[in-house]
CSV table of C-alpha atoms in Angstrom, one decimal:
chain,number,residue,atom,x,y,z
A,290,HIS,CA,14.3,23.2,19.8
A,291,ARG,CA,15.8,19.9,19.6
A,292,PRO,CA,16.5,17.9,23.1
A,293,ALA,CA,20.1,17.7,23.4
A,294,THR,CA,19.5,14.1,23.3
A,295,GLY,CA,19.2,14.7,19.7
A,296,SER,CA,15.8,13.0,20.1
A,297,GLU,CA,12.4,14.3,18.5
A,298,PRO,CA,10.4,16.4,20.8
A,299,PRO,CA,7.4,14.8,21.7
A,300,ASP,CA,4.0,15.8,19.9
A,301,LEU,CA,0.9,16.9,21.7
A,302,PRO,CA,-1.5,14.2,22.2
A,303,TYR,CA,-4.5,16.2,22.3
A,304,ALA,CA,-5.9,13.8,24.7
A,305,GLU,CA,-9.3,15.5,25.4
A,306,ASN,CA,-12.6,13.9,24.2
A,307,LEU,CA,-13.3,12.5,20.9
A,308,TYR,CA,-15.2,15.4,19.5
A,309,PRO,CA,-12.9,18.6,20.8
A,310,GLU,CA,-14.7,21.9,21.0
A,311,ARG,CA,-14.7,24.2,18.2
A,312,PRO,CA,-11.4,26.0,18.8
A,313,TYR,CA,-9.8,22.8,18.5
A,314,ARG,CA,-11.7,21.3,15.5
A,315,LEU,CA,-10.2,24.3,13.8
A,316,LEU,CA,-6.9,24.3,14.9
A,317,ALA,CA,-6.8,20.5,13.5
A,318,ALA,CA,-7.4,22.0,10.3
A,319,PHE,CA,-4.8,24.4,10.7
A,320,ARG,CA,-2.2,21.8,12.1
A,321,ALA,CA,-2.7,19.6,9.1
A,322,CYS,CA,-2.7,22.5,6.7
A,323,ALA,CA,1.0,23.6,8.3
A,324,VAL,CA,2.1,20.0,8.6
A,325,PHE,CA,1.9,19.2,5.1
A,326,GLU,CA,2.4,22.4,3.9
A,327,TYR,CA,6.1,22.6,5.3
A,328,PHE,CA,6.8,18.7,5.6
A,329,PHE,CA,5.1,16.5,3.1
A,330,PRO,CA,7.3,16.2,-0.2
A,331,TYR,CA,4.9,15.6,-2.6
A,332,LYS,CA,2.5,18.7,-2.2
A,333,ASP,CA,3.3,19.4,-6.0
A,334,LEU,CA,1.6,16.4,-6.7
A,335,ILE,CA,-1.5,16.9,-4.9
A,336,GLY,CA,-3.3,18.9,-8.4
A,337,ALA,CA,-4.4,21.8,-6.2
A,338,ASP,CA,-3.1,24.4,-4.0
A,339,TRP,CA,-3.2,22.6,-0.5
A,340,THR,CA,-4.0,25.7,1.5
A,341,SER,CA,-6.9,26.3,-0.5
A,342,LEU,CA,-8.0,22.7,-0.3
A,343,VAL,CA,-8.2,23.2,3.5
A,344,LYS,CA,-10.0,26.4,3.4
A,345,SER,CA,-12.7,24.4,1.3
A,346,SER,CA,-12.8,21.9,3.7
A,347,LEU,CA,-13.2,24.4,7.2
A,348,PRO,CA,-17.3,24.5,7.1
A,349,GLU,CA,-17.6,20.9,7.1
A,350,ILE,CA,-15.1,20.6,10.0
A,351,ASP,CA,-16.7,23.7,11.5
A,352,ALA,CA,-20.1,22.3,11.6
A,353,ALA,CA,-19.7,18.8,12.7
A,354,SER,CA,-21.9,17.8,15.4
A,355,ASP,CA,-20.4,15.0,16.8
A,356,ALA,CA,-17.3,12.8,16.9
A,357,GLU,CA,-18.1,10.7,13.7
A,358,THR,CA,-19.2,13.9,11.4
A,359,TYR,CA,-15.9,15.6,12.6
A,360,HIS,CA,-13.4,12.3,12.1
A,361,ARG,CA,-15.0,12.1,8.7
A,362,ALA,CA,-14.5,15.7,7.6
A,363,ILE,CA,-10.8,15.2,9.0
A,364,ALA,CA,-10.6,12.4,6.8
A,365,ARG,CA,-12.5,13.7,3.8
A,366,LEU,CA,-9.6,16.7,4.0
A,367,LEU,CA,-6.3,14.2,4.6
A,368,ALA,CA,-7.8,12.0,1.4
A,369,LYS,CA,-7.3,15.2,-0.8
A,370,THR,CA,-3.4,14.8,-0.1
A,371,GLY,CA,-3.3,11.5,-2.9
A,372,ASP,CA,-1.0,9.5,-0.8
A,373,SER,CA,-1.4,5.7,-0.1
A,374,HIS,CA,1.0,6.5,3.1
A,375,VAL,CA,-1.8,8.9,4.9
A,376,TRP,CA,-3.6,6.8,7.7
A,377,LEU,CA,-6.0,8.1,9.7
A,378,LYS,CA,-5.6,6.6,13.2
A,379,SER,CA,-9.2,7.3,14.5
A,380,GLU,CA,-11.1,5.7,17.2
A,381,VAL,CA,-14.0,6.6,16.1
A,382,LEU,CA,-13.5,5.7,12.3
A,383,PRO,CA,-11.7,2.2,12.8
A,384,GLY,CA,-11.2,0.7,9.4
A,385,PRO,CA,-12.9,3.3,8.4
A,386,ASN,CA,-16.5,2.2,9.2
A,387,GLY,CA,-15.8,-0.7,10.9
A,388,SER,CA,-13.0,-3.3,12.3
A,389,HIS,CA,-14.6,-6.4,11.6
A,390,ALA,CA,-15.9,-8.6,8.3
A,391,PRO,CA,-17.0,-12.2,7.5
A,392,PRO,CA,-14.0,-14.2,6.9
A,393,ALA,CA,-13.6,-13.6,3.1
A,394,LEU,CA,-11.0,-11.8,0.8
A,395,LEU,CA,-12.2,-10.0,-1.7
A,396,ALA,CA,-10.4,-7.8,-5.0
A,397,ILE,CA,-11.7,-5.6,-7.4
A,398,VAL,CA,-10.9,-8.0,-10.6
A,399,GLU,CA,-12.3,-6.7,-14.2
A,400,GLY,CA,-13.9,-3.9,-12.5
A,401,VAL,CA,-16.1,-5.7,-9.8
A,402,PRO,CA,-15.4,-7.2,-6.4
A,403,VAL,CA,-15.1,-11.0,-6.4
A,404,VAL,CA,-14.3,-13.3,-3.6
A,405,THR,CA,-10.8,-14.3,-3.5
A,406,HIS,CA,-10.6,-16.5,-0.9
A,407,VAL,CA,-12.9,-17.9,1.8
A,408,PHE,CA,-11.7,-19.0,5.1
A,409,PRO,CA,-12.8,-22.6,6.9
A,410,ASP,CA,-14.9,-20.7,9.6
A,411,ALA,CA,-17.1,-18.7,7.4
A,412,ASP,CA,-20.5,-18.4,8.8
A,413,VAL,CA,-23.6,-17.8,7.0
A,414,SER,CA,-26.8,-17.4,9.3
A,415,GLN,CA,-29.5,-17.9,6.9
A,416,GLY,CA,-29.6,-21.2,4.4
A,417,GLU,CA,-26.9,-23.7,3.5
A,418,ASP,CA,-25.3,-21.4,1.1
A,419,GLN,CA,-21.9,-19.7,1.6
A,420,LEU,CA,-19.7,-17.4,-0.2
A,421,LYS,CA,-17.4,-19.3,-2.8
A,422,VAL,CA,-14.1,-17.9,-4.3
A,423,GLY,CA,-15.4,-16.8,-7.9
A,424,ASP,CA,-18.5,-15.3,-6.4
A,425,GLU,CA,-19.2,-11.3,-7.6
A,426,ILE,CA,-20.6,-8.7,-5.3
A,427,VAL,CA,-23.6,-7.3,-6.6
A,428,THR,CA,-24.9,-5.7,-3.6
A,429,LEU,CA,-24.5,-4.9,-0.1
A,430,ASP,CA,-27.5,-4.5,2.6
A,431,GLY,CA,-29.6,-4.3,-0.6
A,432,ALA,CA,-27.6,-1.2,-2.2
A,433,PRO,CA,-25.4,-1.3,-5.2
A,434,TRP,CA,-21.6,-2.3,-3.9
A,435,ARG,CA,-20.7,0.6,-5.6
A,436,VAL,CA,-22.4,3.1,-3.3
A,437,ARG,CA,-20.0,2.0,-0.1
A,438,TYR,CA,-17.1,2.1,-2.4
A,439,ASP,CA,-17.6,5.8,-3.5
A,440,ASP,CA,-18.6,6.6,0.4
A,441,LEU,CA,-15.7,5.4,1.2
A,442,ALA,CA,-13.1,6.7,-1.3
A,443,THR,CA,-13.8,10.2,-0.2
A,444,LEU,CA,-12.3,9.0,3.3
A,445,THR,CA,-9.3,7.5,2.0
A,446,ALA,CA,-5.8,9.1,0.4
A,447,THR,CA,-4.3,6.6,-1.9
A,448,SER,CA,-1.9,7.8,-4.7
A,449,THR,CA,-3.2,5.6,-7.8
A,450,PRO,CA,-6.7,4.1,-8.8
A,451,GLN,CA,-5.1,0.7,-8.1
A,452,SER,CA,-4.1,1.8,-5.0
A,453,LEU,CA,-7.9,2.7,-4.0
A,454,SER,CA,-9.3,-0.7,-5.4
A,455,ASN,CA,-7.0,-2.5,-3.4
A,456,ARG,CA,-7.4,-0.3,-0.2
A,457,LEU,CA,-11.2,-0.6,-0.5
A,458,SER,CA,-11.7,-4.1,-1.5
A,459,SER,CA,-10.3,-5.0,1.9
A,460,ARG,CA,-13.1,-2.5,3.6
A,461,LEU,CA,-16.0,-2.8,1.4
A,462,LEU,CA,-17.2,-5.6,3.9
A,463,LEU,CA,-16.2,-3.8,7.4
A,464,GLY,CA,-18.6,-3.2,10.1
A,465,ALA,CA,-19.0,-3.6,14.0
A,466,PRO,CA,-18.0,-6.8,15.2
A,467,ASN,CA,-20.6,-9.8,15.0
A,468,SER,CA,-22.9,-7.6,13.0
A,469,ARG,CA,-24.9,-9.0,10.4
A,470,LEU,CA,-24.5,-8.2,6.3
A,471,LYS,CA,-26.6,-9.1,3.7
A,472,VAL,CA,-24.8,-9.6,0.8
A,473,GLY,CA,-26.0,-9.9,-3.0
A,474,VAL,CA,-23.8,-12.1,-5.1
A,475,ARG,CA,-23.4,-13.7,-8.3
A,476,SER,CA,-22.0,-17.1,-8.7
A,477,ALA,CA,-20.1,-18.6,-11.7
A,478,ASP,CA,-23.2,-19.9,-13.4
A,479,GLY,CA,-24.8,-16.6,-13.1
A,480,VAL,CA,-27.3,-17.2,-10.3
A,481,LEU,CA,-28.1,-14.6,-8.2
A,482,ARG,CA,-28.3,-15.1,-4.5
A,483,GLU,CA,-28.4,-13.3,-1.1
A,484,LEU,CA,-26.4,-14.3,2.1
A,485,THR,CA,-26.6,-13.0,5.5
A,486,LEU,CA,-23.1,-13.1,6.8
A,487,ARG,CA,-21.9,-12.5,10.3
A,488,ARG,CA,-18.9,-9.9,10.7
A,489,THR,CA,-16.3,-12.3,12.8
A,490,SER,CA,-13.4,-11.9,12.0
A,491,SER,CA,-11.0,-8.7,12.4
A,492,LEU,CA,-8.6,-7.3,9.5
A,493,ASP,CA,-5.6,-8.6,11.0
A,494,ASP,CA,-7.1,-12.1,11.0
A,495,LEU,CA,-8.1,-11.7,7.4
A,496,VAL,CA,-4.7,-12.5,6.0
A,497,VAL,CA,-3.3,-15.5,3.6
A,498,GLU,CA,0.3,-16.2,2.9
A,499,ARG,CA,0.9,-18.0,-0.1
A,500,SER,CA,1.6,-21.8,0.9
A,501,GLY,CA,4.8,-24.2,-0.1
A,502,PRO,CA,8.6,-23.5,0.3
A,503,VAL,CA,9.6,-19.8,0.5
A,504,PHE,CA,12.3,-20.4,-2.2
A,505,HIS,CA,12.3,-23.7,-4.6
A,506,HIS,CA,13.1,-24.9,-8.2
A,507,ILE,CA,9.6,-24.5,-9.9
A,508,ARG,CA,11.4,-25.9,-13.0
A,509,PRO,CA,14.5,-28.0,-13.0
A,510,ASP,CA,16.2,-24.5,-14.3
A,511,LEU,CA,13.8,-22.1,-12.8
A,512,GLY,CA,13.9,-20.8,-9.6
A,513,TYR,CA,11.1,-19.4,-7.4
A,514,VAL,CA,11.2,-17.1,-4.4
A,515,ASP,CA,8.4,-15.6,-2.3
A,516,LEU,CA,9.7,-12.5,-1.0
A,517,GLY,CA,6.6,-12.0,1.1
A,518,ARG,CA,7.9,-14.4,3.1
A,519,LEU,CA,11.6,-14.4,2.6
A,520,GLU,CA,13.8,-13.7,5.8
A,521,PRO,CA,17.2,-11.9,5.5
A,522,PHE,CA,18.8,-14.6,7.3
A,523,GLN,CA,17.6,-16.7,4.1
A,524,VAL,CA,19.0,-15.1,1.3
A,525,ASP,CA,22.4,-16.3,1.2
A,526,ALA,CA,21.1,-19.9,1.2
A,527,MET,CA,18.3,-19.4,-1.1
A,528,PHE,CA,21.3,-18.2,-3.8
A,529,ASP,CA,23.0,-21.1,-2.7
A,530,ALA,CA,20.0,-23.4,-3.4
A,531,LEU,CA,19.3,-21.9,-6.9
A,532,LYS,CA,22.5,-21.0,-7.9
A,533,ASP,CA,22.5,-23.2,-10.8
A,534,THR,CA,19.2,-21.9,-12.7
A,535,ARG,CA,19.1,-19.9,-15.8
A,536,GLY,CA,16.7,-17.5,-14.2
A,537,MET,CA,14.4,-16.9,-10.9
A,538,ILE,CA,11.2,-15.5,-10.5
A,539,PHE,CA,10.9,-13.0,-7.5
A,540,ASP,CA,7.4,-12.7,-6.2
A,541,MET,CA,6.8,-9.3,-4.6
A,542,ARG,CA,2.8,-9.3,-4.9
A,543,GLY,CA,2.6,-8.5,-1.2
A,544,TYR,CA,5.2,-6.7,1.4
A,545,PRO,CA,8.7,-7.8,1.8
A,546,ARG,CA,10.8,-8.3,5.0
A,547,GLY,CA,13.9,-6.1,4.9
A,548,THR,CA,15.4,-8.1,2.1
A,549,GLY,CA,15.9,-5.5,-0.5
A,550,ARG,CA,19.2,-4.8,-0.4
A,551,ALA,CA,20.8,-7.9,0.1
A,552,LEU,CA,19.3,-9.2,-2.7
A,553,ALA,CA,20.2,-6.6,-4.8
A,554,SER,CA,24.4,-6.8,-3.8
A,555,ARG,CA,23.9,-10.2,-5.0
A,556,LEU,CA,22.8,-9.5,-8.5
A,557,ALA,CA,24.9,-5.9,-8.8
A,558,THR,CA,27.2,-6.0,-11.7
A,559,ARG,CA,29.7,-3.6,-10.2
A,560,ASP,CA,29.9,-1.1,-7.3
A,561,ARG,CA,28.0,1.8,-6.4
A,562,ILE,CA,25.4,1.5,-8.7
A,563,PRO,CA,22.9,4.8,-8.3
A,564,ALA,CA,19.5,3.1,-7.2
A,565,ALA,CA,17.1,5.7,-6.0
A,566,LEU,CA,17.0,9.7,-5.8
A,567,PHE,CA,15.8,10.7,-2.1
A,568,ASP,CA,14.3,14.5,-1.4
A,569,PHE,CA,14.0,15.5,2.4
A,570,PRO,CA,12.2,18.5,3.1
A,571,VAL,CA,14.2,20.7,5.8
A,572,VAL,CA,12.6,23.6,7.5
A,573,VAL,CA,15.3,26.2,9.0
A,574,PRO,CA,14.8,29.6,10.1
A,575,PRO,CA,16.2,31.9,6.9
A,576,LEU,CA,19.4,33.9,7.4
A,577,ASP,CA,17.5,37.2,6.1
A,578,ALA,CA,13.8,38.1,6.2
A,579,GLN,CA,13.3,37.7,2.6
A,580,GLY,CA,15.0,33.7,2.6
A,581,ASP,CA,12.7,30.8,2.5
A,582,TRP,CA,12.0,28.4,5.1
A,583,GLN,CA,11.7,25.5,3.5
A,584,HIS,CA,14.3,23.5,1.3
A,585,GLN,CA,15.5,20.3,-0.1
A,586,GLU,CA,18.1,17.8,1.0
A,587,GLN,CA,19.1,15.7,-1.7
A,588,LEU,CA,21.1,12.2,-1.3
A,589,MET,CA,21.3,9.4,-3.9
A,590,GLN,CA,21.1,6.0,-2.8
A,591,THR,CA,23.4,3.4,-4.1
A,592,ILE,CA,24.1,-0.1,-4.1
A,593,SER,CA,27.3,-2.3,-4.3
A,594,ARG,CA,28.3,-5.7,-5.6
A,595,SER,CA,28.5,-8.5,-2.2
A,596,SER,CA,31.7,-10.5,-1.7
A,597,LYS,CA,29.9,-13.3,-2.3
A,598,PRO,CA,29.3,-14.7,-5.5
A,599,ARG,CA,26.9,-13.2,-8.2
A,600,TYR,CA,24.0,-14.7,-9.2
A,601,GLU,CA,24.4,-14.6,-13.0
A,602,GLY,CA,20.8,-15.9,-14.3
A,603,GLN,CA,18.1,-13.5,-15.5
A,604,THR,CA,15.5,-12.4,-13.0
A,605,VAL,CA,12.1,-11.1,-13.1
A,606,LEU,CA,9.5,-9.3,-10.2
A,607,LEU,CA,6.1,-10.1,-9.8
A,608,ILE,CA,4.2,-7.2,-9.2
A,609,ASN,CA,0.5,-5.8,-8.4
A,610,GLU,CA,-1.8,-3.6,-6.6
A,611,GLU,CA,-0.4,-5.0,-3.2
A,612,ALA,CA,2.8,-3.5,-3.6
A,613,ILE,CA,3.9,-0.2,-1.8
A,614,SER,CA,6.6,1.3,-0.3
A,615,GLN,CA,9.4,-0.9,0.9
A,616,ALA,CA,8.0,-3.6,-2.1
A,617,GLU,CA,8.3,-1.1,-4.5
A,618,HIS,CA,11.6,0.1,-3.0
A,619,LEU,CA,13.0,-3.5,-3.6
A,620,GLY,CA,11.6,-2.9,-7.4
A,621,LEU,CA,14.1,0.2,-7.8
A,622,TRP,CA,17.3,-1.5,-6.1
A,623,LEU,CA,16.5,-4.9,-8.3
A,624,ARG,CA,15.8,-3.1,-11.5
A,625,ALA,CA,19.3,-1.0,-10.6
A,626,ALA,CA,21.1,-4.4,-9.9
A,627,ASN,CA,20.8,-6.3,-12.8
A,628,GLY,CA,18.0,-4.7,-15.0
A,629,THR,CA,15.4,-7.2,-13.3
A,630,ARG,CA,11.9,-6.8,-15.5
A,631,PHE,CA,8.5,-6.5,-13.9
A,632,ILE,CA,5.5,-8.7,-14.6
A,633,GLY,CA,1.8,-8.0,-13.4
A,634,SER,CA,0.0,-4.6,-12.9
A,635,PRO,CA,1.2,-1.4,-11.4
A,636,THR,CA,2.0,-1.3,-7.9
A,637,GLN,CA,0.7,1.5,-5.4
A,638,GLY,CA,2.6,4.2,-6.1
A,639,ALA,CA,3.6,6.0,-2.4
A,640,ASN,CA,7.2,5.5,-0.9
A,641,GLY,CA,9.7,7.2,1.5
A,642,THR,CA,9.8,7.1,5.3
A,643,ILE,CA,6.5,7.4,7.4
A,644,SER,CA,5.9,10.5,9.8
A,645,GLU,CA,3.5,10.9,11.8
A,646,PHE,CA,1.6,13.8,13.5
A,647,THR,CA,-1.3,14.0,16.2
A,648,LEU,CA,-4.4,16.5,16.0
A,649,PRO,CA,-7.3,17.3,18.6
A,650,GLY,CA,-9.7,14.4,18.9
A,651,ARG,CA,-6.9,11.8,19.8
A,652,ILE,CA,-6.2,11.4,16.0
A,653,ARG,CA,-2.9,10.4,14.7
A,654,VAL,CA,-1.9,11.2,11.4
A,655,LEU,CA,0.6,9.1,9.0
A,656,PHE,CA,2.1,10.7,6.1
A,657,THR,CA,5.0,10.3,3.7
A,658,GLY,CA,7.9,12.3,5.0
A,659,GLN,CA,10.5,11.8,2.0
A,660,ARG,CA,10.7,11.9,-1.7
A,661,VAL,CA,12.0,9.0,-3.4
A,662,ARG,CA,12.6,9.0,-7.1
A,663,TRP,CA,14.4,6.8,-10.0
A,664,PRO,CA,17.7,7.4,-9.7
A,665,ASP,CA,17.4,9.4,-13.0
A,666,GLY,CA,15.1,11.6,-11.4
A,667,GLY,CA,12.1,9.8,-12.9
A,668,GLN,CA,8.5,10.0,-10.5
A,669,LEU,CA,7.6,7.0,-8.6
A,670,GLN,CA,5.0,8.4,-6.2
A,671,ARG,CA,1.1,8.3,-7.6
A,672,ILE,CA,2.7,6.2,-10.6
A,673,GLY,CA,4.2,3.3,-8.6
A,674,LEU,CA,6.4,0.2,-10.6
A,675,LEU,CA,5.0,-0.3,-14.1
A,676,PRO,CA,5.4,-4.0,-15.6
A,677,ASP,CA,7.5,-4.4,-18.6
A,678,ILE,CA,4.7,-7.7,-19.1
A,679,PRO,CA,1.4,-6.5,-18.2
A,680,VAL,CA,-1.1,-9.2,-17.0
A,681,GLN,CA,-3.8,-8.9,-14.3
A,682,PRO,CA,-5.5,-12.0,-12.7
A,683,THR,CA,-9.1,-12.5,-14.8
A,684,LEU,CA,-12.9,-13.6,-13.1
A,685,SER,CA,-12.5,-16.9,-15.2
A,686,GLY,CA,-9.0,-17.4,-13.7
A,687,ILE,CA,-9.8,-17.1,-10.3
A,688,ARG,CA,-12.7,-19.2,-10.6
A,689,ALA,CA,-10.3,-21.7,-12.1
A,690,GLY,CA,-7.7,-21.5,-9.2
A,691,ARG,CA,-5.2,-20.6,-11.8
A,692,ASP,CA,-2.1,-18.0,-10.6
A,693,GLU,CA,-2.0,-16.1,-14.4
A,694,VAL,CA,0.8,-13.6,-13.1
A,695,LEU,CA,3.0,-16.7,-12.3
A,696,ASP,CA,1.9,-18.7,-15.4
A,697,LYS,CA,3.0,-15.4,-17.4
A,698,ALA,CA,6.7,-15.5,-15.5
A,699,ILE,CA,7.0,-19.2,-16.2
A,700,GLU,CA,5.8,-18.7,-20.2
A,701,TYR,CA,8.3,-15.9,-20.2
A,702,PHE,CA,11.2,-17.9,-19.2
A,703,GLU,CA,10.1,-20.7,-21.8
A,704,ALA,CA,10.0,-18.7,-24.9
A,705,PRO,CA,13.1,-18.7,-27.1
A,706,PRO,CA,15.4,-16.2,-26.8
A,707,SER,CA,15.1,-13.3,-29.1
A,708,PRO,CA,17.5,-13.3,-31.6
């Protein structure tokens, strides 16, 4: 029963060891089965009967011989949910399969892992060479990179192929702190070389923010706003600074800082514009024996005009596979407010408030707890925001240091208007 205060009752901590006894391993499967059966709003998008998927995972969970095989079995089960909000918080599988990497960032570009950023303290223990931006990753510890990628894919819940490539590009190089990794790379001149790298950086350290002003005139009549850095208190100052531009580029290749509603209200053409449709799974005892325990509550979210001056220029939103959840919701708001166009590549396709529960083995599981759709009921989950003008980074563009998505947005504003 819910406490009198109205707060949620605490979840069981299951604070026993990381490798629970057999009854608790099976309980983990049954508990995951029940939670997703009743409280996961996207169960119909899994593509198979959830209970049957859990049953097929029972032999692996039952036969797990140690903590690692048990946690991997749970991860493989949860990966079948197809929800990029599903995270396995495990002390056995951080990452998973490691917590540290060499100080460099990768992205899947033209189907292969490519180095997109090298931090200044990159360490190579053999030779004088080091990773360079634009290097293609060919092998990891002597095996083709795809071997590790495919293994990690079985442990990782993702909503879309672009979400999977984004998630795994940050995990391919992971391992134990200060461990060494042999990496075969192909440089721009086609030369193959092997480096031995030390994993010195945690994932939290491997973050690059765009540089330069958060908002500015990228052309005399064109504004640029980095939504990955714009704070809510800056929204009005941004509109004041760029109010005379004929167009504005909002860069949402990343994660916003709670500015979506404030931005939309300054763009909205009228009040109470439908922006997003919410469904909430609710489980209550039925009134009779034939009743259903589960039903959906629905809410239409709307946006209204701000009392401050409306920005009258045209707006575009830069998107890619880094955008998820709040970033995608921001896109819903801006599209509803003034028809903002999207430029770039599809987003991850996972939106809705995150819920959480625990499993034996000190495993915490996060998942999407509400369904979010376009205001007309159209599907967003497992699709993402789709670009009106598609453009993706290329290997040659990365090696030349070009931002091809931003370039396309500027080109869009420079083109003569359609008749």
